[in-house]
PDB file of C-alpha atoms in Angstrom:
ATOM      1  CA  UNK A   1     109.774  97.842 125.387  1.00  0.00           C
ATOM      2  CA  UNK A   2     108.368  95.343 123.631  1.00  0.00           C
ATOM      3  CA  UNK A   3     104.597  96.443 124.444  1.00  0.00           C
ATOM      4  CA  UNK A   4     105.628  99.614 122.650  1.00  0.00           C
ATOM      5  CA  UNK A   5     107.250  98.191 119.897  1.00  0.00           C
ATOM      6  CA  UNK A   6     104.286  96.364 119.072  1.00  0.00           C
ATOM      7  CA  UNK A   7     102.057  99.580 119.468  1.00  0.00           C
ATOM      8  CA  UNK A   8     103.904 101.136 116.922  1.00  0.00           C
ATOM      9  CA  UNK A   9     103.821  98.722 114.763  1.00  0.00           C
ATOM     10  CA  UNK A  10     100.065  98.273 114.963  1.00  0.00           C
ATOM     11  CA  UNK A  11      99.966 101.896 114.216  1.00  0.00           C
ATOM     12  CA  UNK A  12     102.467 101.594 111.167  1.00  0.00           C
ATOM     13  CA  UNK A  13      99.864  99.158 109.301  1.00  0.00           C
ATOM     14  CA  UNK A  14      96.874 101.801 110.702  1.00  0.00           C
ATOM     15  CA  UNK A  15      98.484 103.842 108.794  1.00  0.00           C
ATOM     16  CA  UNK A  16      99.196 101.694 106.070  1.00  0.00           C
ATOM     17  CA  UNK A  17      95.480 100.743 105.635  1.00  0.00           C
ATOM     18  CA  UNK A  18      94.294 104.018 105.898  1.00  0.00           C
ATOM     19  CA  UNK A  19      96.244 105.415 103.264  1.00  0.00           C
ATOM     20  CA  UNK A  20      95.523 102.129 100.698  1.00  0.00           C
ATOM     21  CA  UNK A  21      91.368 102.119 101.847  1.00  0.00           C
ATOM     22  CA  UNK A  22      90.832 106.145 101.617  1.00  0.00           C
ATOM     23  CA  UNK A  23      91.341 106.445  97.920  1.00  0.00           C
ATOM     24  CA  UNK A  24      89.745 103.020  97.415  1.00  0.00           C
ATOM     25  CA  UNK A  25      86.562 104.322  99.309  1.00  0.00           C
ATOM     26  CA  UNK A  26      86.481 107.564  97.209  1.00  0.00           C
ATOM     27  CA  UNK A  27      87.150 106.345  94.180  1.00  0.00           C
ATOM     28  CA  UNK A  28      83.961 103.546  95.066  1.00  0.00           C
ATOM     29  CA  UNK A  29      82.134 106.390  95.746  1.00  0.00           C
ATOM     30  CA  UNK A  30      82.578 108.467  92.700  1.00  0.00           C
ATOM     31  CA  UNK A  31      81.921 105.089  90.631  1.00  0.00           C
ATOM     32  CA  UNK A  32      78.485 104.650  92.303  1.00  0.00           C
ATOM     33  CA  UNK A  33      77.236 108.263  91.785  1.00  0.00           C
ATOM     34  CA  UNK A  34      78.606 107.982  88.072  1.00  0.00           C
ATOM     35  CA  UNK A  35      76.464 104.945  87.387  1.00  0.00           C
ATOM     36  CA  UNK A  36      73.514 106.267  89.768  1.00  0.00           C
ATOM     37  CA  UNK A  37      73.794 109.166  87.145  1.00  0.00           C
ATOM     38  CA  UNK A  38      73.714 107.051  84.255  1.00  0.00           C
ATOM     39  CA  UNK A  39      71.168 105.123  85.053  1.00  0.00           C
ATOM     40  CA  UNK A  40      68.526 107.948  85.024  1.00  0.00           C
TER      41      UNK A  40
END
């Protein structure tokens, strides 16, 4: 009971991180091509 509780909670802030980092990464991404692209 308590193993599973904690498994779901583990996968709650998976989750959780996932959804916050994603965008983040993308919108890193689109920031270095834009300067890449401004550079030359």
């Amino acid at each position: 009971m308590i193993m599973s509780l904690s498994v779901f909670s583990g996968l709650i802030w998976l989750a959780l991180v996932l959804t916050i980092a994603t965008p983040v990464l993308l919108l890193a991404l689109l920031v270095k091509d834009f300067i890449s692209n401004q550079v030359w």
